[in-house]
PDB file of C-alpha atoms and ligand atoms in Angstrom:
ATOM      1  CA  UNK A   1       0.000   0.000   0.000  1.00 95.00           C
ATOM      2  CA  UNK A   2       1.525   3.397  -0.667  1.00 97.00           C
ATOM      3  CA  UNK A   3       0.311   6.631   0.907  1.00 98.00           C
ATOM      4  CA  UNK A   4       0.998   9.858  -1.160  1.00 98.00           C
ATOM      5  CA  UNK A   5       0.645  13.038   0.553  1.00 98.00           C
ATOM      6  CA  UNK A   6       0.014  16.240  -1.280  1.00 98.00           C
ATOM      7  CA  UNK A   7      -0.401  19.275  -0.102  1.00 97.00           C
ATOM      8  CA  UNK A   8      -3.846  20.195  -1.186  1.00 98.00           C
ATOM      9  CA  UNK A   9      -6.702  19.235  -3.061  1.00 98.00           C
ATOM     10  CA  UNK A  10      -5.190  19.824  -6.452  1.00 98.00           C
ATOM     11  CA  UNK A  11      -2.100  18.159  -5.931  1.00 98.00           C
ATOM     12  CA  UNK A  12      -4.294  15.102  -5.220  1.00 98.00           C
ATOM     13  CA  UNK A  13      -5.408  15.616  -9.011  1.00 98.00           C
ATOM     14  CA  UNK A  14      -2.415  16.392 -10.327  1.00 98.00           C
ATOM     15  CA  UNK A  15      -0.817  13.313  -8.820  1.00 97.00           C
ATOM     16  CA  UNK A  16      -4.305  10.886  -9.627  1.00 98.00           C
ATOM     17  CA  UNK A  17      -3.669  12.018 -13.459  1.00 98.00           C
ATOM     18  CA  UNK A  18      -0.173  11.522 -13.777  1.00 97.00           C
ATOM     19  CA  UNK A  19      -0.656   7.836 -12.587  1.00 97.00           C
ATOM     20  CA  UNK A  20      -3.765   7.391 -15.169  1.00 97.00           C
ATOM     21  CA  UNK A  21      -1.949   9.142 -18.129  1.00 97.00           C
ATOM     22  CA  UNK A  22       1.231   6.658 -17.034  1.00 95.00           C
ATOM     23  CA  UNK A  23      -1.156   3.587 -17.062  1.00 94.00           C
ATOM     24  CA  UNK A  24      -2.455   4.846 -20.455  1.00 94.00           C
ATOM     25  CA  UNK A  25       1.305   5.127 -22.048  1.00 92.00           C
ATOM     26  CA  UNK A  26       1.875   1.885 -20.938  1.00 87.00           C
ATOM     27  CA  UNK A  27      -0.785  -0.276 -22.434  1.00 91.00           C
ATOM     28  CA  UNK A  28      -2.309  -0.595 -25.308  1.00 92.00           C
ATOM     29  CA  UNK A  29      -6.322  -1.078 -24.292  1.00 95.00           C
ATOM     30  CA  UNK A  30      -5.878   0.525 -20.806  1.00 97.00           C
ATOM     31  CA  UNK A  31      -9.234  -0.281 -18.434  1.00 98.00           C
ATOM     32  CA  UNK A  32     -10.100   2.293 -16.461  1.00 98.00           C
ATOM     33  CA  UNK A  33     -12.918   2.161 -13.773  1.00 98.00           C
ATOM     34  CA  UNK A  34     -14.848   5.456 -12.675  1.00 98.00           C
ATOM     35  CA  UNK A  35     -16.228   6.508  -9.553  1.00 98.00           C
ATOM     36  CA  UNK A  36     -18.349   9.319  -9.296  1.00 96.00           C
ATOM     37  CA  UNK A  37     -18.983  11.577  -6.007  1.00 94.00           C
ATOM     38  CA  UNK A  38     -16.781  15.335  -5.477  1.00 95.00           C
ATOM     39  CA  UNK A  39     -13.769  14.346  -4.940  1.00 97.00           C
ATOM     40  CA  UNK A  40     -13.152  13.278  -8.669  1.00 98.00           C
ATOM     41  CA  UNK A  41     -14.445  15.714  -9.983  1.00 98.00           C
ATOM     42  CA  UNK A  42     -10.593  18.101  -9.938  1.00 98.00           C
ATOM     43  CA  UNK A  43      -8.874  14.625 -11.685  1.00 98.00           C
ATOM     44  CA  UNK A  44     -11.677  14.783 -14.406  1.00 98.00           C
ATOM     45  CA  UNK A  45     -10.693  18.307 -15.089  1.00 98.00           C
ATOM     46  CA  UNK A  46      -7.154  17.242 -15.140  1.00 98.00           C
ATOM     47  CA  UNK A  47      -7.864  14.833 -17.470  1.00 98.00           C
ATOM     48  CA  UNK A  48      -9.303  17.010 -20.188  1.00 98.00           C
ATOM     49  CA  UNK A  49      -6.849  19.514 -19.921  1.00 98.00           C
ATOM     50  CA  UNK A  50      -4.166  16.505 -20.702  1.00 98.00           C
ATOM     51  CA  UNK A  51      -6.450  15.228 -23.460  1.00 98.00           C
ATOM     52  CA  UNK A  52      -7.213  18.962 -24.958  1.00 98.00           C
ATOM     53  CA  UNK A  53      -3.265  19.349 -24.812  1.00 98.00           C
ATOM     54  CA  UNK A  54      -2.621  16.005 -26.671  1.00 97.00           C
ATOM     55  CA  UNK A  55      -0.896  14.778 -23.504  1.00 97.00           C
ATOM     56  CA  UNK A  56      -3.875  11.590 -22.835  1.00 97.00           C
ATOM     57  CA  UNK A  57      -5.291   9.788 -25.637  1.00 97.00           C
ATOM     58  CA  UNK A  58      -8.890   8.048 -25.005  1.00 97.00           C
ATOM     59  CA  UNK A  59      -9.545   6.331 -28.251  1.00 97.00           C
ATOM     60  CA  UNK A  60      -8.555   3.305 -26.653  1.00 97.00           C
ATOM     61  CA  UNK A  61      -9.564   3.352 -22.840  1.00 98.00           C
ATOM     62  CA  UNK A  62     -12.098   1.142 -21.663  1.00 98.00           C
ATOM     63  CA  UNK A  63     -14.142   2.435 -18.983  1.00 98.00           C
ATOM     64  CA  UNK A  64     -16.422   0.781 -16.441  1.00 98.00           C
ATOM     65  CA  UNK A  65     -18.558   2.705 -13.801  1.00 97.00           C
ATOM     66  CA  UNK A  66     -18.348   2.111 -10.540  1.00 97.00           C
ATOM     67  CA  UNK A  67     -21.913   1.921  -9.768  1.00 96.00           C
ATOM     68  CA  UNK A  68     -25.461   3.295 -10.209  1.00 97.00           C
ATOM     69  CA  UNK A  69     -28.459   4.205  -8.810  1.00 96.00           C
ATOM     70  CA  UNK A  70     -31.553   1.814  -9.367  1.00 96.00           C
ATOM     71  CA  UNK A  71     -34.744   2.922 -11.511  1.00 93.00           C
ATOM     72  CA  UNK A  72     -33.200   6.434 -12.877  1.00 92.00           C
ATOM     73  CA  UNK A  73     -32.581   6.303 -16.585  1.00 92.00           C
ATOM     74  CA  UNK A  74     -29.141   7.105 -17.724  1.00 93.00           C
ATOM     75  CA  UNK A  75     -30.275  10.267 -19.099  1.00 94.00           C
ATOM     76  CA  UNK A  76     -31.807  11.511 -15.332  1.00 93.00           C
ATOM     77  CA  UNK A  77     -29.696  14.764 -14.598  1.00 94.00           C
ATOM     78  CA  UNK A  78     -28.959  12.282 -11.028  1.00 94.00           C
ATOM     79  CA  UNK A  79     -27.754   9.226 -12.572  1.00 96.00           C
ATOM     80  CA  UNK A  80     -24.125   7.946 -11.953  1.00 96.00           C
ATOM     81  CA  UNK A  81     -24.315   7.604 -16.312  1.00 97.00           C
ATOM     82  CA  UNK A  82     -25.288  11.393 -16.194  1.00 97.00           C
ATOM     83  CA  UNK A  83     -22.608  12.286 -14.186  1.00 97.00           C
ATOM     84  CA  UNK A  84     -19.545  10.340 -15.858  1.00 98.00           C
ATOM     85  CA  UNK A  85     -20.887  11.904 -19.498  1.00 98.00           C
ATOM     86  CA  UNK A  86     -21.177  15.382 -18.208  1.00 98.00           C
ATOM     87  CA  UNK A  87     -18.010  15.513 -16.124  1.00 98.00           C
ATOM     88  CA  UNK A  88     -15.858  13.435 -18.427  1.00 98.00           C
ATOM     89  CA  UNK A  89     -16.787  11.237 -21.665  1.00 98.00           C
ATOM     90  CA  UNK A  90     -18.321  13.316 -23.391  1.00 98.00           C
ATOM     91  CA  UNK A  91     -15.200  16.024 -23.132  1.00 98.00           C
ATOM     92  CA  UNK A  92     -12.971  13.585 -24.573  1.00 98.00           C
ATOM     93  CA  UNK A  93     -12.304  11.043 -27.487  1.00 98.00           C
ATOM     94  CA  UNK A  94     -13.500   7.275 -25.828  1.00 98.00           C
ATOM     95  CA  UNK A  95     -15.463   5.343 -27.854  1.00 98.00           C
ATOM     96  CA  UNK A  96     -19.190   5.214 -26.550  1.00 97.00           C
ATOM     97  CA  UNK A  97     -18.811   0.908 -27.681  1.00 98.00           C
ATOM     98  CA  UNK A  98     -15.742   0.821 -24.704  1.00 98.00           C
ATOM     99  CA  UNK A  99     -17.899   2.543 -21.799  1.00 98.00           C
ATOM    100  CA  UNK A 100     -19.602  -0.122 -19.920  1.00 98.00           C
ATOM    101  CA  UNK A 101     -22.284   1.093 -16.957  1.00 97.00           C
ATOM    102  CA  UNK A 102     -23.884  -0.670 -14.705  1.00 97.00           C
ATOM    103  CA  UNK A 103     -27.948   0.261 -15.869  1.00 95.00           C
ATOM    104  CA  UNK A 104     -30.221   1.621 -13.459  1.00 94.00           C
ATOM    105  CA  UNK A 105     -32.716  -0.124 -14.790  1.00 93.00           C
ATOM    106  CA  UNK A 106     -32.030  -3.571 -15.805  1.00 89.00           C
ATOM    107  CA  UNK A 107     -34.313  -6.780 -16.836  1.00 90.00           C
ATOM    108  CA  UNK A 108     -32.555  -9.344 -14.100  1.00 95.00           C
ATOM    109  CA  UNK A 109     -30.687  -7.623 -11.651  1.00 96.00           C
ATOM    110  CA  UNK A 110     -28.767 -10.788 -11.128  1.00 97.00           C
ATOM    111  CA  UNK A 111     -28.012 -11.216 -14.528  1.00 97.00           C
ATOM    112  CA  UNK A 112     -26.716  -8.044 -15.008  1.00 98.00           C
ATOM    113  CA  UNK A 113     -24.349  -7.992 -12.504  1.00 98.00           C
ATOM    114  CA  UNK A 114     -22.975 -11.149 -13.227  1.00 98.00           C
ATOM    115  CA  UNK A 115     -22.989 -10.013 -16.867  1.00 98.00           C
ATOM    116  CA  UNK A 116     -20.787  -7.140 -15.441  1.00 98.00           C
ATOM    117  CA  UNK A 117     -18.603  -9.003 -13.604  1.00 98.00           C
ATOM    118  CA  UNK A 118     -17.938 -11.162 -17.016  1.00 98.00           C
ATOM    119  CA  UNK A 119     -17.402  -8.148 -18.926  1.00 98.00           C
ATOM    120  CA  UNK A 120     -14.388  -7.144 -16.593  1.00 98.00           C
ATOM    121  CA  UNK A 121     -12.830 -10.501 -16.987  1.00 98.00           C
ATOM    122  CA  UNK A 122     -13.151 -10.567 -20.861  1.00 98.00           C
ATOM    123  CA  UNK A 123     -11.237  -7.314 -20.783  1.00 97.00           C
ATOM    124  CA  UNK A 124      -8.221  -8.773 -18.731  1.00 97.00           C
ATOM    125  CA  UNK A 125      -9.706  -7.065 -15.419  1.00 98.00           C
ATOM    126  CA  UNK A 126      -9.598  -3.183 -14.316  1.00 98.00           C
ATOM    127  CA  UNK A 127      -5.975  -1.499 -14.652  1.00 97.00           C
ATOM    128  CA  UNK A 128      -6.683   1.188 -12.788  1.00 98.00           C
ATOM    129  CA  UNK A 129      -9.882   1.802 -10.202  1.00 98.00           C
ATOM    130  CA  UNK A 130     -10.086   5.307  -9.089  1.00 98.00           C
ATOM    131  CA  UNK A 131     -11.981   5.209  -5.961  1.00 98.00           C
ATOM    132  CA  UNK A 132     -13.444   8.012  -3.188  1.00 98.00           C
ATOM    133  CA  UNK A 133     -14.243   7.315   0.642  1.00 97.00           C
ATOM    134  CA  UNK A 134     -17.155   7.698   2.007  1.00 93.00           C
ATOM    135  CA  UNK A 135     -16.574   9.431   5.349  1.00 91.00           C
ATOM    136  CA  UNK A 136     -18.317   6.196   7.180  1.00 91.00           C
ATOM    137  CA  UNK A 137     -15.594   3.856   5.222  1.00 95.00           C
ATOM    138  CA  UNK A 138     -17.403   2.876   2.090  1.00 95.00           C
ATOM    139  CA  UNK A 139     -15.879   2.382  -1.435  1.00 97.00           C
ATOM    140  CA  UNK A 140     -18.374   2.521  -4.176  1.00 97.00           C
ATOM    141  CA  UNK A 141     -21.631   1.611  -2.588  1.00 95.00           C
ATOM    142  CA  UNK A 142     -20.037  -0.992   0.025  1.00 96.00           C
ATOM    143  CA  UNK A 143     -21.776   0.443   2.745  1.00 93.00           C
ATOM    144  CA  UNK A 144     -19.918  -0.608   6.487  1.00 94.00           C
ATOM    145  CA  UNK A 145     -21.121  -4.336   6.664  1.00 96.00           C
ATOM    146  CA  UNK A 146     -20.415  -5.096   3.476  1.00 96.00           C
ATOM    147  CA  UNK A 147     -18.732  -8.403   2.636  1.00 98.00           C
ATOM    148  CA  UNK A 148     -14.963  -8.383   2.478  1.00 98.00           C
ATOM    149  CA  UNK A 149     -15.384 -10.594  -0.776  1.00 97.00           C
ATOM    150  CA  UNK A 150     -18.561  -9.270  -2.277  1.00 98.00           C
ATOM    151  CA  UNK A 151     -19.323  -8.680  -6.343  1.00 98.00           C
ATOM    152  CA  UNK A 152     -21.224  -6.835  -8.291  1.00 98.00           C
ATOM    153  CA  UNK A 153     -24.765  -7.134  -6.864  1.00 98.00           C
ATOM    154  CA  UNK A 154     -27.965  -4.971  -5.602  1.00 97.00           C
ATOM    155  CA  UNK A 155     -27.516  -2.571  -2.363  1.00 96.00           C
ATOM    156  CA  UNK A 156     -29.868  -1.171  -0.511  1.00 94.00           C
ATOM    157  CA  UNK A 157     -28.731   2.686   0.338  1.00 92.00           C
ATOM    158  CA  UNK A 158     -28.225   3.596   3.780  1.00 88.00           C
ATOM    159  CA  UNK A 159     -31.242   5.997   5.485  1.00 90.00           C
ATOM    160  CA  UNK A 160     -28.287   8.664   5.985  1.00 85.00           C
ATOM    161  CA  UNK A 161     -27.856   8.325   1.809  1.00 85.00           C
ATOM    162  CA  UNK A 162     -31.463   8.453   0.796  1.00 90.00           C
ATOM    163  CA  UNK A 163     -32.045  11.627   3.720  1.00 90.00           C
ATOM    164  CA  UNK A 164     -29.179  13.306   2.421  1.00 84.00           C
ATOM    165  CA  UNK A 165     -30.037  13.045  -1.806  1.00 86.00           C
ATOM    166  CA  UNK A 166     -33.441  13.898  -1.301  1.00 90.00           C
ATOM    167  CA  UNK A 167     -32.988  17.809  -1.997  1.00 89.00           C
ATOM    168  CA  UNK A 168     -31.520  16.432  -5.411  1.00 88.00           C
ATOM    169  CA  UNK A 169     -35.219  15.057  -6.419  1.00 90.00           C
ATOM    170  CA  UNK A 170     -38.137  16.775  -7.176  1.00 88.00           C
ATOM    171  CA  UNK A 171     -40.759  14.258  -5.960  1.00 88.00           C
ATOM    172  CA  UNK A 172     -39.641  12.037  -2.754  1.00 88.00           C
ATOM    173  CA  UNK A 173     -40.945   8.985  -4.341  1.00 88.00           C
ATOM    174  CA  UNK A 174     -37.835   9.675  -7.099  1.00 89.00           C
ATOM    175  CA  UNK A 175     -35.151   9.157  -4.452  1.00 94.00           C
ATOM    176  CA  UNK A 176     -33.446   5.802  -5.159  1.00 95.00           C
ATOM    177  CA  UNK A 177     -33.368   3.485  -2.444  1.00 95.00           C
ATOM    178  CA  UNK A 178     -31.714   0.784  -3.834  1.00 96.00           C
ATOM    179  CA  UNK A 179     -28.122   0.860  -6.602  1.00 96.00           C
ATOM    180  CA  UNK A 180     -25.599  -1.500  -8.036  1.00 98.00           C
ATOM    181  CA  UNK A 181     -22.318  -1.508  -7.042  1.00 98.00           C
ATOM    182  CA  UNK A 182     -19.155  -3.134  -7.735  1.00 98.00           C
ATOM    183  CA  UNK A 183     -18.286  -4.984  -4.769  1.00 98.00           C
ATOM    184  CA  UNK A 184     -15.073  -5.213  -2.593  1.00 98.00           C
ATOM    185  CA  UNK A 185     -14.071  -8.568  -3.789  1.00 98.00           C
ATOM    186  CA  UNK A 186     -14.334  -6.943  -7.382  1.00 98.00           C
ATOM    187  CA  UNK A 187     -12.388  -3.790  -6.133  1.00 98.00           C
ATOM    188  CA  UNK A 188      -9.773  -6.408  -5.055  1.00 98.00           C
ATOM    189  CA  UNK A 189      -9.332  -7.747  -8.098  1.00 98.00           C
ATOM    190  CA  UNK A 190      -8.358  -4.693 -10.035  1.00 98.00           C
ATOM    191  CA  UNK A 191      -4.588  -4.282 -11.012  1.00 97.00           C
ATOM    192  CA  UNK A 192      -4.382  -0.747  -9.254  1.00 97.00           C
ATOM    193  CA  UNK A 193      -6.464   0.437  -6.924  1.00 98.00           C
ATOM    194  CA  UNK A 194      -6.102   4.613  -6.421  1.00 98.00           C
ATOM    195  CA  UNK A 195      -8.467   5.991  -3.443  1.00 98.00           C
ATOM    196  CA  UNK A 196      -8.082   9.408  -3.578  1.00 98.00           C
ATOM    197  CA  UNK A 197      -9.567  11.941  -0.661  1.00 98.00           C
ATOM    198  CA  UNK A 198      -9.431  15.504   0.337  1.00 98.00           C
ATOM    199  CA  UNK A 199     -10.304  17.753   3.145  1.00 98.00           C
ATOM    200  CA  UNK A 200     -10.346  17.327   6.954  1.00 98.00           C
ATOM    201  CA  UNK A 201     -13.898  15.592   7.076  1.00 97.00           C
ATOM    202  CA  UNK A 202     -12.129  12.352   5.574  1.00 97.00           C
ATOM    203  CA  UNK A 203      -9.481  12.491   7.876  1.00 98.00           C
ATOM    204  CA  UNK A 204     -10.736  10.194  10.657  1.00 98.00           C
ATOM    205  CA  UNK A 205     -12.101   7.609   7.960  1.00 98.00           C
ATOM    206  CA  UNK A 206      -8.640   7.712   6.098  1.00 98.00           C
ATOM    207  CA  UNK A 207      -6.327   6.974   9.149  1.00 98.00           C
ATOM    208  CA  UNK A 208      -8.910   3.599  10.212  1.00 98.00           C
ATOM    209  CA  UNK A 209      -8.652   2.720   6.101  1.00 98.00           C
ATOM    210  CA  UNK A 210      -4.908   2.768   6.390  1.00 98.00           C
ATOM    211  CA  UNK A 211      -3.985   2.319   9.484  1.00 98.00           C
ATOM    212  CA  UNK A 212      -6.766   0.781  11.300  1.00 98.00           C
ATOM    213  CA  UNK A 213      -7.696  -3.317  11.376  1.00 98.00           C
ATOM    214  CA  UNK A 214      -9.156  -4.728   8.390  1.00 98.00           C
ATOM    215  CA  UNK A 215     -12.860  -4.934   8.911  1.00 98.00           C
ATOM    216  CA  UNK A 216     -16.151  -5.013   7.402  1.00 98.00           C
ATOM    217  CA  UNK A 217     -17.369  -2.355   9.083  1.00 98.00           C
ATOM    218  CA  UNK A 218     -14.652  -0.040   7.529  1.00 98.00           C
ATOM    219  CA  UNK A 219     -14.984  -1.256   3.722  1.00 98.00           C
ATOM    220  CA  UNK A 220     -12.005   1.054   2.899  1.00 98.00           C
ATOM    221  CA  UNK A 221      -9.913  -0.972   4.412  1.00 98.00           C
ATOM    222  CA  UNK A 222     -10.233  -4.182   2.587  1.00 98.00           C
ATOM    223  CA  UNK A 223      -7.586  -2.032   0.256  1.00 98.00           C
ATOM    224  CA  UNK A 224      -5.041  -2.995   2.881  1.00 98.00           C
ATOM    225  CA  UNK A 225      -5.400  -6.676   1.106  1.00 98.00           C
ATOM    226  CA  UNK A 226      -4.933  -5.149  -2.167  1.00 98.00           C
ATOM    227  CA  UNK A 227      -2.134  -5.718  -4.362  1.00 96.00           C
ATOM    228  CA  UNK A 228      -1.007  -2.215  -5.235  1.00 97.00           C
ATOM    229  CA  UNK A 229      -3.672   0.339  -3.554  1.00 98.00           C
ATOM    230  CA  UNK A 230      -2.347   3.633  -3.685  1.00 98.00           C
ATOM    231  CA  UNK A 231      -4.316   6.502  -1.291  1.00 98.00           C
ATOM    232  CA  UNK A 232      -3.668   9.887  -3.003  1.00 98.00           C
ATOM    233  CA  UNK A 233      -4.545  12.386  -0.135  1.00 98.00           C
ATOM    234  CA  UNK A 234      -4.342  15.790   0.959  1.00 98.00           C
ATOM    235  CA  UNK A 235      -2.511  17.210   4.097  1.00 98.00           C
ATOM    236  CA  UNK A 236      -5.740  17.527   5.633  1.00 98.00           C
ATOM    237  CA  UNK A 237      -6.984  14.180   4.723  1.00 98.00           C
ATOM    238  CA  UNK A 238      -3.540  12.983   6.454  1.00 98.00           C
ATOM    239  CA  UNK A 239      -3.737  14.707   9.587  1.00 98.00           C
ATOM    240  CA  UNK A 240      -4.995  11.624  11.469  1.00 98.00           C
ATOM    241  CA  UNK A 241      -2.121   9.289  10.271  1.00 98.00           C
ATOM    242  CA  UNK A 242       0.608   8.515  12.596  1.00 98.00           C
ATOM    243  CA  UNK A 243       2.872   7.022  10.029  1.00 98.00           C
ATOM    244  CA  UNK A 244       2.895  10.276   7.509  1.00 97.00           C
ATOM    245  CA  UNK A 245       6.761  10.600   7.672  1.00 96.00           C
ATOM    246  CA  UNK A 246       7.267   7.354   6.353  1.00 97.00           C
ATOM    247  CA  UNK A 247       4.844   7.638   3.895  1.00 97.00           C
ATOM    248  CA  UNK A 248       6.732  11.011   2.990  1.00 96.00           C
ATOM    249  CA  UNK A 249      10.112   9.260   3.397  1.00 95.00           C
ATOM    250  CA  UNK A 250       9.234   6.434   0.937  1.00 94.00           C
ATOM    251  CA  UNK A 251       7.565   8.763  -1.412  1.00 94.00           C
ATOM    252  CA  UNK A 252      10.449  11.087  -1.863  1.00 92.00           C
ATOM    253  CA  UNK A 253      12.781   7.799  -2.513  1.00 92.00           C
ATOM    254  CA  UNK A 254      10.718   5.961  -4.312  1.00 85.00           C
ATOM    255  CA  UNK A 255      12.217   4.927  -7.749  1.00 70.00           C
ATOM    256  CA  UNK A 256      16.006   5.181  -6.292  1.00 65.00           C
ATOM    257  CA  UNK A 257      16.491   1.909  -5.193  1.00 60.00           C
ATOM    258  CA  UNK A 258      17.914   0.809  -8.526  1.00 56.00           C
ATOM    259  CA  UNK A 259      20.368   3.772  -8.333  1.00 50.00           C
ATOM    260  CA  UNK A 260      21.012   4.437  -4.653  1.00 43.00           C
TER     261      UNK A 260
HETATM  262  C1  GLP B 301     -20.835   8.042  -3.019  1.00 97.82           C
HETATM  263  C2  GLP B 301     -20.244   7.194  -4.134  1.00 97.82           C
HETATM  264  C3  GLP B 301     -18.798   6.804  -3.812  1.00 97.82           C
HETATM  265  C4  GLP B 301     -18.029   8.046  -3.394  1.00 97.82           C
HETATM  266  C5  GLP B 301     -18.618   8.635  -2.143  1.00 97.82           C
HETATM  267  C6  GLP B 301     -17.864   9.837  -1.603  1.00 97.82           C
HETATM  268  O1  GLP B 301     -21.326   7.276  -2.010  1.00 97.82           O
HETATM  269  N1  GLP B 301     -21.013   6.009  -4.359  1.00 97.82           N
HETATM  270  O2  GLP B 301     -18.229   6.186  -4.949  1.00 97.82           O
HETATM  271  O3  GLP B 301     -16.685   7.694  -3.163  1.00 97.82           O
HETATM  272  O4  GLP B 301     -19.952   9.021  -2.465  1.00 97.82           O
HETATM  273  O5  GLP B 301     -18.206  10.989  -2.310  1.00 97.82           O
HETATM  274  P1  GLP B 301     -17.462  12.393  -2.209  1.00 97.82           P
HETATM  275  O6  GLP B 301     -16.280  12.283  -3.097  1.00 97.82           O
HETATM  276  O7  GLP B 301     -18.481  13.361  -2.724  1.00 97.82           O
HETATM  277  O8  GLP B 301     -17.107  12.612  -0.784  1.00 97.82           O
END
């Protein structure tokens, strides 16, 4: 797991695109998964600046969403489809065939998520998940409780979500109760995992996801079992870590230990 402190907010999108647009150069069909939320909204920015400067070429990115709310259409101004079209896709040059969403409003739930799942193997898996935090521990829609090995499946939203998205909905009977999410076990699975979070709200949630036992009822840190999970975090979103020096220390030397 590395820990990569910048100083503020868009450092943490500076340093989240540099990582994608170095994933890109590498491969030839890079897979990209999307979360939605605030904080990625500064590395979506970032990213059509690089593509609008030639720097980040999407013609060949596959893209999966994170998850989705159940029974809005993609087109509701609310939906996570909405959101990734508005803030990103539809800025830059990736084929509409290689974006793959979880619908809102599918036949067989089951099926679809399994169908989902599939699709992400066919690919060769996710190269790079960018991820948020929710500031009770979730990634994606794993909501504390969540299974540790969990896929792609139905959730039903916590009364703290639904309460706190009804002012985005005309008509209370609009306010989704239920979504699909990726689950841990498929957040696991990716290549890179990149949880990015800003601002002193997260802080508490960040040093239990990093720091704190693995557990359930902190889905965050399940990333302690990943493979390569990199946190990309603000000073303020660090201020609750006790190991920050080493994570400085082992940032700053990183990439010397071939030439000491
Ligand atoms: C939602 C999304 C998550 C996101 C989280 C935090 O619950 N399903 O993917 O990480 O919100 O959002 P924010 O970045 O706005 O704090």
């Amino acid at each position: 797991m590395e820990v990569i402190i910048k100083n503020d907010y868009d450092g943490v999108c500076m340093e989240a695109a540099s990582i994608i647009q170095e994933a890109c150069r590498h491969r030839s069909s890079p897979v990209l998964g999307f979360p939605t939320g605030k904080t990625p909204l500064g590395l979506y920015e970032k990213l059509i600046g690089l593509y609008n400067q030639g720097e980040i070429d999407f013609a060949s990115v596959m893209a999966f969403t994170l998850d989705e709310y159940v029974g809005l259409e993609a087109s509701h101004p609310q939906s996570f489809a909405y959101y990734m079209d508005n803030h990103l896709f539809r800025h830059v040059n990736i084929k509409g065939e290689n974006i793959f969403r979880l619908n809102g409003q599918p036949g067989n739930i089951e099926e679809h998520c399994r169908s989902y799942e599939r699709k992400i193997q066919e690919v060769g898996g996710i190269d790079v998940q960018i991820l948020g935090i929710g500031k009770n521990g979730h990634i994606a829609f794993n909501e504390p409780g969540s299974s540790l090995s969990s896929r792609t499946r139905l959730k039903i939203l916590t009364p703290e979500t639904v309460a706190a998205n009804r002012s985005f909905f005309q008509d209370e009977k609009e306010v989704p109760r239920f979504c699909l999410t990726m689950g841990i076990g498929t957040i696991l699975e990716t290549k890179t995992a990149l949880l990015l979070a800003s601002g002193k709200d997260k802080s508490g949630v960040i040093a239990k996801a990093v720091e704190g036992p693995v557990t359930a009822s902190v889905p965050a840190s399940a990333l302690q079992l990943h493979a390569r999970a990199i946190f990309v975090i603000d000073e303020a979103a660090a201020s609750g870590l006790t190991n920050k020096d080493y994570y400085r220390w082992a940032y700053e030397n990183k990439g010397r230990t071939l030439n000491p």
